[in-house]
PDB file of C-alpha atoms in Angstrom:
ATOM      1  CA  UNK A   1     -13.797   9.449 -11.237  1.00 73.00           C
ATOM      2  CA  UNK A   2     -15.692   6.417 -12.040  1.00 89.00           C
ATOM      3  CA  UNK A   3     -14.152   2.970 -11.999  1.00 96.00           C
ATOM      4  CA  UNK A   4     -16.635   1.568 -14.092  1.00 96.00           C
ATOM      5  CA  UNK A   5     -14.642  -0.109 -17.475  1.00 96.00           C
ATOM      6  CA  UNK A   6     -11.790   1.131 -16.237  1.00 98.00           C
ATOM      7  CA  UNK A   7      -8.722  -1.337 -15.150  1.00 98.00           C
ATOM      8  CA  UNK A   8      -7.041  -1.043 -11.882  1.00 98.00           C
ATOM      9  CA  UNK A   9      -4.158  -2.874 -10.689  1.00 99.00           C
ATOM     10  CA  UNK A  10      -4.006  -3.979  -7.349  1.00 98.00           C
ATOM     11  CA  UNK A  11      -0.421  -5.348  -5.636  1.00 98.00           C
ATOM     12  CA  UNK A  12      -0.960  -7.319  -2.118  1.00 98.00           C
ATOM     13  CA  UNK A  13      -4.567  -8.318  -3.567  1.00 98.00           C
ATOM     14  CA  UNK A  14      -4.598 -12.165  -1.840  1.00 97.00           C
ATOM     15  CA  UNK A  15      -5.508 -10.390   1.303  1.00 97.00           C
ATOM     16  CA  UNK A  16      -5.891  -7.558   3.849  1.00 97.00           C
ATOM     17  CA  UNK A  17      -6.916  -4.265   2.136  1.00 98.00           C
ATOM     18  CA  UNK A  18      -5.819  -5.630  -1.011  1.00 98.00           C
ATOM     19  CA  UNK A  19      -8.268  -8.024  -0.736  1.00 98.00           C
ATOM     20  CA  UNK A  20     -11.109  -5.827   0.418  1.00 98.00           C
ATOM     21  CA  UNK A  21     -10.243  -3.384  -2.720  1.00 98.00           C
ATOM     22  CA  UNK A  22     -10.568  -6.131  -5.388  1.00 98.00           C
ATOM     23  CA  UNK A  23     -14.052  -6.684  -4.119  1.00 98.00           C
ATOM     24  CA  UNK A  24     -15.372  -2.982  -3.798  1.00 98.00           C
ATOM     25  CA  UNK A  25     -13.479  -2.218  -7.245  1.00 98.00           C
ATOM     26  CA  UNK A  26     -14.902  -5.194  -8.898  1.00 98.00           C
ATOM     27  CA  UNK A  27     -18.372  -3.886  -7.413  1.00 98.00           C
ATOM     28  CA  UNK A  28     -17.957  -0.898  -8.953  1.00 97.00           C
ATOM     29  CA  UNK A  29     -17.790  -2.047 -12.505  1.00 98.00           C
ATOM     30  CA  UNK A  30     -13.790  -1.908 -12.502  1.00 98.00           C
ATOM     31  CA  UNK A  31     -11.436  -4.936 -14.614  1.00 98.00           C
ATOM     32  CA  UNK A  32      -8.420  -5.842 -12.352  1.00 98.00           C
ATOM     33  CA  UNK A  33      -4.864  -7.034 -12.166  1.00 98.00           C
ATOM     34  CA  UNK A  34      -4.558  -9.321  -9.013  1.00 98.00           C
ATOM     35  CA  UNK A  35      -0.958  -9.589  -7.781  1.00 98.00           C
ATOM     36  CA  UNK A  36       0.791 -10.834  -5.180  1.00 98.00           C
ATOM     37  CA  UNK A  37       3.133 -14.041  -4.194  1.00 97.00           C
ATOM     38  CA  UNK A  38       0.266 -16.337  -3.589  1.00 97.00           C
ATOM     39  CA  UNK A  39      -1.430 -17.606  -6.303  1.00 98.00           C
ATOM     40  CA  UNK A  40      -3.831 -19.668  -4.691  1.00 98.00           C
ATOM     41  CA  UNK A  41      -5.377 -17.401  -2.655  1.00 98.00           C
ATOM     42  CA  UNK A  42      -4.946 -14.982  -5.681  1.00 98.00           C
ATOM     43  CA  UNK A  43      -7.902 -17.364  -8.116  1.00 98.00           C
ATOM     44  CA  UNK A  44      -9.296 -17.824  -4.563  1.00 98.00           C
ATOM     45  CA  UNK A  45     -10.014 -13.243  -4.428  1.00 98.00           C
ATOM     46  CA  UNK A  46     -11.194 -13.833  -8.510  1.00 98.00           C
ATOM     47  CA  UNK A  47     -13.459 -15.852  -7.714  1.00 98.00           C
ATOM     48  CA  UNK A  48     -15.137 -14.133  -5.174  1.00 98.00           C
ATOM     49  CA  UNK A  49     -15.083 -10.740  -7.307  1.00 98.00           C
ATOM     50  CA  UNK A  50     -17.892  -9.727  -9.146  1.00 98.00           C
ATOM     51  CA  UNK A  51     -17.349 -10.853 -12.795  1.00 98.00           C
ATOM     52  CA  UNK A  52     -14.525 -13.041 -11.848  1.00 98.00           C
ATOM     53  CA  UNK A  53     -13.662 -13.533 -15.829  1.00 97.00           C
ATOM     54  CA  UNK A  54     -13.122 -10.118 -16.168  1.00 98.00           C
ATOM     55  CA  UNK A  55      -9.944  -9.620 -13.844  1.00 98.00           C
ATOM     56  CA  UNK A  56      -6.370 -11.297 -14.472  1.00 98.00           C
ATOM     57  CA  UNK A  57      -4.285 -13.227 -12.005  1.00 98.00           C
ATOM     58  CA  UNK A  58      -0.889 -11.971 -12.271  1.00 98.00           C
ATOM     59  CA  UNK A  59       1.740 -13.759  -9.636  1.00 98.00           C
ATOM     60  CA  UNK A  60       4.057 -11.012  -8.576  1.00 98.00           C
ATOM     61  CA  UNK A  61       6.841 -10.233  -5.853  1.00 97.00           C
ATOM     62  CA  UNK A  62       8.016  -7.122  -5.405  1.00 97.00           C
ATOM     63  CA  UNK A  63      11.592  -7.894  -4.535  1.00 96.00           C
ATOM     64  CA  UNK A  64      12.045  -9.328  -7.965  1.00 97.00           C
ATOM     65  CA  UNK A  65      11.755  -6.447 -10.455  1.00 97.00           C
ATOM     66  CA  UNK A  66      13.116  -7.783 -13.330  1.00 97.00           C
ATOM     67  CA  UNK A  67       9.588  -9.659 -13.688  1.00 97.00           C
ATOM     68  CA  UNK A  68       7.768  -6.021 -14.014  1.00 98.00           C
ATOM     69  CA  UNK A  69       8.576  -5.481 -17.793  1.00 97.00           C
ATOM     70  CA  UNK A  70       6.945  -8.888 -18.439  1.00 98.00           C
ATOM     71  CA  UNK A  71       4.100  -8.535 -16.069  1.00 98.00           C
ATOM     72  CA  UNK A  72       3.503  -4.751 -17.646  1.00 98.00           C
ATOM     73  CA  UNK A  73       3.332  -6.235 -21.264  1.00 98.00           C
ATOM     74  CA  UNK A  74       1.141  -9.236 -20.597  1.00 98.00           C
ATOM     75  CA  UNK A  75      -1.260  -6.244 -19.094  1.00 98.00           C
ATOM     76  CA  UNK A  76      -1.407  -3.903 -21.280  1.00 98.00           C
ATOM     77  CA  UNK A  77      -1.788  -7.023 -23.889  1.00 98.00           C
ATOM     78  CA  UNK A  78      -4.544  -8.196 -21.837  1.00 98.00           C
ATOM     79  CA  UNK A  79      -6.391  -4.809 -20.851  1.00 98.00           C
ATOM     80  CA  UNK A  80      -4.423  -1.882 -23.589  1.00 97.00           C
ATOM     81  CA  UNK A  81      -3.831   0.097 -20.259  1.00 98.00           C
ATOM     82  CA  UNK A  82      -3.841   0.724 -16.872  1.00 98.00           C
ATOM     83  CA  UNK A  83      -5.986   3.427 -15.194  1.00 98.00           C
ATOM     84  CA  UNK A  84      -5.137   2.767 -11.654  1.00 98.00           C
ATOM     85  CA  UNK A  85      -2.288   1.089 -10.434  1.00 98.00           C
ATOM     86  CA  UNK A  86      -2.573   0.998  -5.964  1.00 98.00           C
ATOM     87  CA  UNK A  87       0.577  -0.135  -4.778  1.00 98.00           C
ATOM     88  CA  UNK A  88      -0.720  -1.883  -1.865  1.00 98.00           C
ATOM     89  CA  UNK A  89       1.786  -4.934  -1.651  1.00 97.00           C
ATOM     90  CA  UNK A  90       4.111  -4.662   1.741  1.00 97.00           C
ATOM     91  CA  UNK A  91       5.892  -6.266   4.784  1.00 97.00           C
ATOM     92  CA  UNK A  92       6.464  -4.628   7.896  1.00 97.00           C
ATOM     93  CA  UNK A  93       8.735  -4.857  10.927  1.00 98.00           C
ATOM     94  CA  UNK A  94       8.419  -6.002  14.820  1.00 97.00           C
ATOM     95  CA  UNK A  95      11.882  -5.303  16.279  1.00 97.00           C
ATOM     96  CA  UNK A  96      13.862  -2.539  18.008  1.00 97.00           C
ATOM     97  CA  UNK A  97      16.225  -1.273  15.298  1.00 98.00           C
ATOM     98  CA  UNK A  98      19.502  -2.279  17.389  1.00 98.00           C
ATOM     99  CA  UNK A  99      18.242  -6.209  17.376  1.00 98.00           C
ATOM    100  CA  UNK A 100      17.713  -5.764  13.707  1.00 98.00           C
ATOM    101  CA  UNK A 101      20.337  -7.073  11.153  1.00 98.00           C
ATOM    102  CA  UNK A 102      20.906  -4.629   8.459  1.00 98.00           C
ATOM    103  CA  UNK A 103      19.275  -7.537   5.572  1.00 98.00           C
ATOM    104  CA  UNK A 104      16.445  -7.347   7.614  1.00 98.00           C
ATOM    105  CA  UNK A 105      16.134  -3.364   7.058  1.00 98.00           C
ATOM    106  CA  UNK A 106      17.385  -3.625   3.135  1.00 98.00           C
ATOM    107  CA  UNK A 107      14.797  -6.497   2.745  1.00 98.00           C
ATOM    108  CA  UNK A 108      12.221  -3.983   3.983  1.00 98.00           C
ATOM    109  CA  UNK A 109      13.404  -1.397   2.075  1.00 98.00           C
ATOM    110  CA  UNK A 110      13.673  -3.903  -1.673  1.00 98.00           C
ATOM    111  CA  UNK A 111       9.760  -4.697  -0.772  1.00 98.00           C
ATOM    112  CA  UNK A 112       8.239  -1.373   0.728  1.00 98.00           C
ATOM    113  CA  UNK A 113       9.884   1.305  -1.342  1.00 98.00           C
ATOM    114  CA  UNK A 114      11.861  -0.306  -4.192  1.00 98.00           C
ATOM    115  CA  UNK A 115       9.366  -2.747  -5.438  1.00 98.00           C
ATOM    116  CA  UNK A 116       6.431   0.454  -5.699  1.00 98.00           C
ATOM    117  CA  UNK A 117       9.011   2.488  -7.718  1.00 98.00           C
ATOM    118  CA  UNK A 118      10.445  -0.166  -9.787  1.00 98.00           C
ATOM    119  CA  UNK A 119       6.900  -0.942 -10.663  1.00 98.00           C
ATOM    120  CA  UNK A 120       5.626   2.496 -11.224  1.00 98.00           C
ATOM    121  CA  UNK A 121       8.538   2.972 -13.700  1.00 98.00           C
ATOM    122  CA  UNK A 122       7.247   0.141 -15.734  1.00 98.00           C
ATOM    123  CA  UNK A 123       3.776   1.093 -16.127  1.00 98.00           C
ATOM    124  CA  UNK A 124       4.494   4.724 -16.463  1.00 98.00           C
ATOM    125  CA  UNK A 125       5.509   4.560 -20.162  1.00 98.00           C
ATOM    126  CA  UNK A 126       2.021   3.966 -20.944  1.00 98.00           C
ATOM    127  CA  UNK A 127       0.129   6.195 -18.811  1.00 98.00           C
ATOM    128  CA  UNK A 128       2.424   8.826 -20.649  1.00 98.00           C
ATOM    129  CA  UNK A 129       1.870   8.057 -23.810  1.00 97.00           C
ATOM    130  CA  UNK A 130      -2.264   8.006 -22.947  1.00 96.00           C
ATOM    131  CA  UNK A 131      -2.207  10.802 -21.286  1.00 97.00           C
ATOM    132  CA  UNK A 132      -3.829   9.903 -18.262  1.00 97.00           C
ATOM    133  CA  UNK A 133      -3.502   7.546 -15.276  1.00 98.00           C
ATOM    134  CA  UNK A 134      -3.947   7.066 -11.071  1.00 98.00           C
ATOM    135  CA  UNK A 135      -0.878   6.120  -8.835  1.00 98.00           C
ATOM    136  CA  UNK A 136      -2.509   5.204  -5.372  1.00 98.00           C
ATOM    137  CA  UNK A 137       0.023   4.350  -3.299  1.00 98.00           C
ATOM    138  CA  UNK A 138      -0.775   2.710   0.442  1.00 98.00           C
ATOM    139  CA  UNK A 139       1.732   3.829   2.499  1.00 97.00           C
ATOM    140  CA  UNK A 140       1.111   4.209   6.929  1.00 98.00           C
ATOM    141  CA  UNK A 141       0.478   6.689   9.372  1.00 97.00           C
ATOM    142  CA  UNK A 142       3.789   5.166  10.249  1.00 97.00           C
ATOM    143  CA  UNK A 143       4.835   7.187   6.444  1.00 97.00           C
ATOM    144  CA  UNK A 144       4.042  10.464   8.633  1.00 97.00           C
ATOM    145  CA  UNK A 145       5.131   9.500  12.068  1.00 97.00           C
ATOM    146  CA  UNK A 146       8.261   7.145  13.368  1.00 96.00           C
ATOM    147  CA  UNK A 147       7.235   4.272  16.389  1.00 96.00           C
ATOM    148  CA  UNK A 148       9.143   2.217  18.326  1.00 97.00           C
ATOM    149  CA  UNK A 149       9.353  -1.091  16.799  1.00 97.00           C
ATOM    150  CA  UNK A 150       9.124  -0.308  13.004  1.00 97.00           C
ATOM    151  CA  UNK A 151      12.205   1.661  12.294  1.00 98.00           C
ATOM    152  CA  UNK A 152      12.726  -0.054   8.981  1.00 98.00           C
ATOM    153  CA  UNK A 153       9.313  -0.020   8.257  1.00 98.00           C
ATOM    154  CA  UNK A 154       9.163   3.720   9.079  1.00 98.00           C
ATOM    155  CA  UNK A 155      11.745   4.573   6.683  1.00 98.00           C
ATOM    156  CA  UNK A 156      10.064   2.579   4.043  1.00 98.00           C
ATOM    157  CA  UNK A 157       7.195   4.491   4.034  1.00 98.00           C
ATOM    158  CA  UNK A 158       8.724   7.603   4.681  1.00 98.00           C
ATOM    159  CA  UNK A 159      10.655   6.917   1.709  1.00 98.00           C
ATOM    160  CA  UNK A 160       7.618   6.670  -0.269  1.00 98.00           C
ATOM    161  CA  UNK A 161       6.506   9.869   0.496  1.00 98.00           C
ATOM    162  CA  UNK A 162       9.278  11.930  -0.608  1.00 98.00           C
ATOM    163  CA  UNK A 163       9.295   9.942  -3.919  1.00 98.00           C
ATOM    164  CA  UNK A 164       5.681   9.971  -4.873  1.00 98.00           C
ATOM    165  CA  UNK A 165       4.595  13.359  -3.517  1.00 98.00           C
ATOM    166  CA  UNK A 166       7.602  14.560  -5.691  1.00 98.00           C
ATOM    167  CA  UNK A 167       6.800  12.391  -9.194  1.00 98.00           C
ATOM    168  CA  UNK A 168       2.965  14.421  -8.184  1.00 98.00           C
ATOM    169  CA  UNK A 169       4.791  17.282  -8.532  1.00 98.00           C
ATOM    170  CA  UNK A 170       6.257  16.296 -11.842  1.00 98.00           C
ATOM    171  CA  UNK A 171       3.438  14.853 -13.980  1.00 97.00           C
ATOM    172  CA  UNK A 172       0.421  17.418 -12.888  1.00 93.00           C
ATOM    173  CA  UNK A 173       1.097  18.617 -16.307  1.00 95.00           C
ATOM    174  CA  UNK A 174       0.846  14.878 -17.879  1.00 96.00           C
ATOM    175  CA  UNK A 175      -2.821  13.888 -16.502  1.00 95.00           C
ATOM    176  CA  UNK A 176      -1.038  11.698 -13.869  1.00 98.00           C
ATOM    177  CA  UNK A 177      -2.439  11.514 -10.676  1.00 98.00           C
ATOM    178  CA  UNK A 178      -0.978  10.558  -7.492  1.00 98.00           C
ATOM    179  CA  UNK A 179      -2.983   9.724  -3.924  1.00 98.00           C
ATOM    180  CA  UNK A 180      -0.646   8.821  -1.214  1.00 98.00           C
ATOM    181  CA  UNK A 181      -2.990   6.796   1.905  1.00 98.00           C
ATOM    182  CA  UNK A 182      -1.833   6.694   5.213  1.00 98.00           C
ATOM    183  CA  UNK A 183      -4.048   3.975   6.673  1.00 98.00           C
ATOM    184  CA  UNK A 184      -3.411   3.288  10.740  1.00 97.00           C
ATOM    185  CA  UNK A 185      -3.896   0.056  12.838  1.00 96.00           C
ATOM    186  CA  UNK A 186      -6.245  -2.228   9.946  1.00 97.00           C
ATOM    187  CA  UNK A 187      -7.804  -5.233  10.844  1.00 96.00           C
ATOM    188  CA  UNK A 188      -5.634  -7.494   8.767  1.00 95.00           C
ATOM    189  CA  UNK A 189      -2.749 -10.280   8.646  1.00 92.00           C
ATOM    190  CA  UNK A 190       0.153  -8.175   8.841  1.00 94.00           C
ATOM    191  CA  UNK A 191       1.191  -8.999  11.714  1.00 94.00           C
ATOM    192  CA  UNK A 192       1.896 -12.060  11.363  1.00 95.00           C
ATOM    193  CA  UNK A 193       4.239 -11.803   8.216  1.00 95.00           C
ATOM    194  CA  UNK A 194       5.850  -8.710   9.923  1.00 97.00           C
ATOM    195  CA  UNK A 195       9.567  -9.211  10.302  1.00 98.00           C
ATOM    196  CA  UNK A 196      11.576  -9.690  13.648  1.00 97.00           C
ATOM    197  CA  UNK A 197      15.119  -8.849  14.013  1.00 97.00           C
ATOM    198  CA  UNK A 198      16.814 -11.713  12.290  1.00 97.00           C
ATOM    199  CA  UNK A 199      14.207 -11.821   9.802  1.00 97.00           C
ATOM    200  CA  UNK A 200      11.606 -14.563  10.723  1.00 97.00           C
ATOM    201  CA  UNK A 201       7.920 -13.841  10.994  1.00 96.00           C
ATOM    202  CA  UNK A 202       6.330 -12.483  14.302  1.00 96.00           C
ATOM    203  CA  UNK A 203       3.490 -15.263  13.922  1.00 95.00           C
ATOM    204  CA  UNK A 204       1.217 -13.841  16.108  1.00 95.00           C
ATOM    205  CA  UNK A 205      -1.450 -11.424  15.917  1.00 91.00           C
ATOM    206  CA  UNK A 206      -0.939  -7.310  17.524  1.00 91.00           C
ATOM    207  CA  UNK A 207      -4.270  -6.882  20.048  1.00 90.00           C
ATOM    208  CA  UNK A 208      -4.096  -2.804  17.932  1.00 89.00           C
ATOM    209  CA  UNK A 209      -4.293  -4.753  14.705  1.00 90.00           C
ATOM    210  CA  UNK A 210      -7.228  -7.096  16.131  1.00 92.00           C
ATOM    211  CA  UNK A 211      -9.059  -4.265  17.610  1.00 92.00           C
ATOM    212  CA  UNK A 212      -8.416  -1.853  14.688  1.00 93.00           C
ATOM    213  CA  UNK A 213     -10.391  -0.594  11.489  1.00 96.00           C
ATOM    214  CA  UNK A 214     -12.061  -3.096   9.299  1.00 97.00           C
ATOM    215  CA  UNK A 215     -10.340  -3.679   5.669  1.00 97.00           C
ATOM    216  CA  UNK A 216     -13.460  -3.236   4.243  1.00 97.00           C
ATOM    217  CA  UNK A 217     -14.237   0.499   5.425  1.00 98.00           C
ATOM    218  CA  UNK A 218     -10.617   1.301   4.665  1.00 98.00           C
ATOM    219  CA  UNK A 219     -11.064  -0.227   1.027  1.00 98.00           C
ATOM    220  CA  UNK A 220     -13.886   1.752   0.763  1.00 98.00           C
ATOM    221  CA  UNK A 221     -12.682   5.070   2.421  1.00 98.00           C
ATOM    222  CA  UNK A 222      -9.412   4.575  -0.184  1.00 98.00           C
ATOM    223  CA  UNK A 223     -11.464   4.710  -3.231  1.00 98.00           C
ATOM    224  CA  UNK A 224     -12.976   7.628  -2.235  1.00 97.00           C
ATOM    225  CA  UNK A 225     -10.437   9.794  -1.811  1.00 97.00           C
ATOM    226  CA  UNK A 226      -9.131   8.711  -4.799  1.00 97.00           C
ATOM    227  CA  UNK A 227     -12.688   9.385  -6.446  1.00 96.00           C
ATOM    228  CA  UNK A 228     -12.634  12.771  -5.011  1.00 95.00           C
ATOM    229  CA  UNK A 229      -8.635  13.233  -6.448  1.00 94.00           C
ATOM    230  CA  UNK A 230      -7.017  13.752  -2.946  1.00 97.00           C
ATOM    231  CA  UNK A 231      -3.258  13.970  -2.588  1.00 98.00           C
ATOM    232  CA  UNK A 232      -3.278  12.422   0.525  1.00 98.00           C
ATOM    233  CA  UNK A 233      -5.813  10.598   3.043  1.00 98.00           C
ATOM    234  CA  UNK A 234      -5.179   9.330   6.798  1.00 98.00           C
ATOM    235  CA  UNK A 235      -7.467   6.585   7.081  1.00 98.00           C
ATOM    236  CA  UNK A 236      -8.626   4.823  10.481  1.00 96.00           C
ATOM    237  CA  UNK A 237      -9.505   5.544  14.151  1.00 95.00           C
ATOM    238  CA  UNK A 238      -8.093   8.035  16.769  1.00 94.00           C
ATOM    239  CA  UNK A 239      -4.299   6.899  15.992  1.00 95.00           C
ATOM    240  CA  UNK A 240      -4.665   9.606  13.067  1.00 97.00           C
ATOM    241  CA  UNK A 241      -4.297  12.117  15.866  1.00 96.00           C
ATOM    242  CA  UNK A 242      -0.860  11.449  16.167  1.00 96.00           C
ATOM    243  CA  UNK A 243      -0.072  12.769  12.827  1.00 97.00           C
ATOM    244  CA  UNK A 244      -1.470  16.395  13.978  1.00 97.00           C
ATOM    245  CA  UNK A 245      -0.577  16.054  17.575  1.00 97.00           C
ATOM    246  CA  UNK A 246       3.239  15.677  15.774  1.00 97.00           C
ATOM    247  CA  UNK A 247       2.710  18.438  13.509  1.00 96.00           C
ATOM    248  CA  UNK A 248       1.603  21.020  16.205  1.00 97.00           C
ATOM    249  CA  UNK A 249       2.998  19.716  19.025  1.00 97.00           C
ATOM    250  CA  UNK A 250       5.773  17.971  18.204  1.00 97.00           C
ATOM    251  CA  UNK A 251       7.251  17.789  21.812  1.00 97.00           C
ATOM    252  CA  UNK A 252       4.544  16.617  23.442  1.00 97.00           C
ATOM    253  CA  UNK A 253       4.560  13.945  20.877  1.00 96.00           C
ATOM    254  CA  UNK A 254       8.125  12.625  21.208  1.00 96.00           C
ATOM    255  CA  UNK A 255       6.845  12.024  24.981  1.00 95.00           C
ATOM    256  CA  UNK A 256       3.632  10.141  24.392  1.00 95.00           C
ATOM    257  CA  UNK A 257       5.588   7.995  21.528  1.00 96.00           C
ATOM    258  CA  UNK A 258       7.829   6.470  23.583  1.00 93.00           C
ATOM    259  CA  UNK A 259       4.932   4.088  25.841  1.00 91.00           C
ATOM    260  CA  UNK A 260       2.752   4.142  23.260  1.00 87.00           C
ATOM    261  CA  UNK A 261       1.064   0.866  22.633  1.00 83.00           C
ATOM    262  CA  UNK A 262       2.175  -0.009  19.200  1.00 86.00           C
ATOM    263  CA  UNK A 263       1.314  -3.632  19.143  1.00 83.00           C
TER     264      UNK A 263
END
């Protein structure tokens, strides 16, 4: 696949790997659909893409869904379609699960799982009725794999899985794609927007987050699976492991879990 002329919309684009994909997709020739909550830093990502004239700012947040039929129609006025649509947009969680109040998990769940679906459902219609279309969906290793500390977040991305590897299974016949990414500890912000247990922001930077995979090698290690047509792709250092060390050894696994550094 090339991603020359073609338009790809990116969710969670004023930063992190969102961020680093608007600029390697914008290198590559690609139009793009820049959303997130923060419009500032949103023009601030245009600007810096290649062609900035050629990509559309598009304020979104994912726990309100009855802006995506709006947001779909000014697109596909704008652009006629959408040939990639990376759900990349997410919050995640810093608290045991018993200090967490059960708004704190459904507030996880509206943004990580809901939001994705809600938004795939709007721009589906079109990819339909074209006949083709990309879903790449940035889940975690944490999708795979459950930690201490992210229980909400966990089921988020679980949740994503079963959804999206069964709407592949559905619309193989339709030209639909659908590339699930399990990236592991990225050098980004989440952190410090990751929820505590009433809800607040940690504020602070994880030393595996500091010390972990640049954005920009992820970005880049995303759009090649999805240039290659994967289903799925683990993406970043030896924390991948844990995936297979859970799949073939699944008790020794449960043991190494429990002290594992996870922040």
């Amino acid at each position: 696949m090339s991603f020359d002329g073609r338009v790809a919309w990116i969710t969670g684009a004023s930063s992190g790997i969102g961020e680093a994909l608007a600029y390697a997709l914008s290198a590559r020739g690609a139009r793009l659909v820049l959303s997130a909550r923060r419009e500032r830093e949103l023009l601030r990502v245009q600007a810096e893409c290649a062609d900035p004239e050629a990509h559309l700012v598009l304020p979104l947040d994912l726990a309100e869904t009855a802006a995506f039929e709006p947001a779909v129609a000014r697109v596909l006025e704008r652009f006629g379609g959408v040939d990639v649509l990376l759900h990349n947009a997410g919050v995640s969680q810093r608290a045991l699960a018993r200090d967490t109040r059960l708004e704190v998990d459904r507030r996880i769940m509206e943004i990580n799982y809901f939001g994705p679906v809600a938004l795939t459902k709007a721009v589906l219609p079109s990819m339909l009725e074209r006949g083709a279309g990309h879903l790449v969906v940035v889940t975690s290793l944490v999708g795979k794999i459950g930690t201490p500390l992210r229980s909400a977040y966990a089921a988020s991305k679980h949740a994503l899985h079963g959804f999206f590897d069964s709407l592949r299974a559905e619309l193989w016949r339709e030209g639909i794609r659908v590339t699930l990414v399990c990236p592991g500890f990225i050098r980004t912000e989440l952190p410090l927007h990751a929820l505590t247990g009433d809800g607040s922001p940690q504020g602070t930077m994880d030393r595996a987050q500091l010390e972990g995979y640049p954005a920009g090698r992820c970005a880049a290690d995303i759009l090649r699976a999805v240039e290659r047509g994967r289903d799925e792709a683990l993406v970043g250092g030896r924390e991948r492991l844990a995936v297979h060390l859970k799949r073939f050894l699944p008790g020794l696994f449960n043991r190494v879990i429990r002290t594992a550094r996870v922040t």
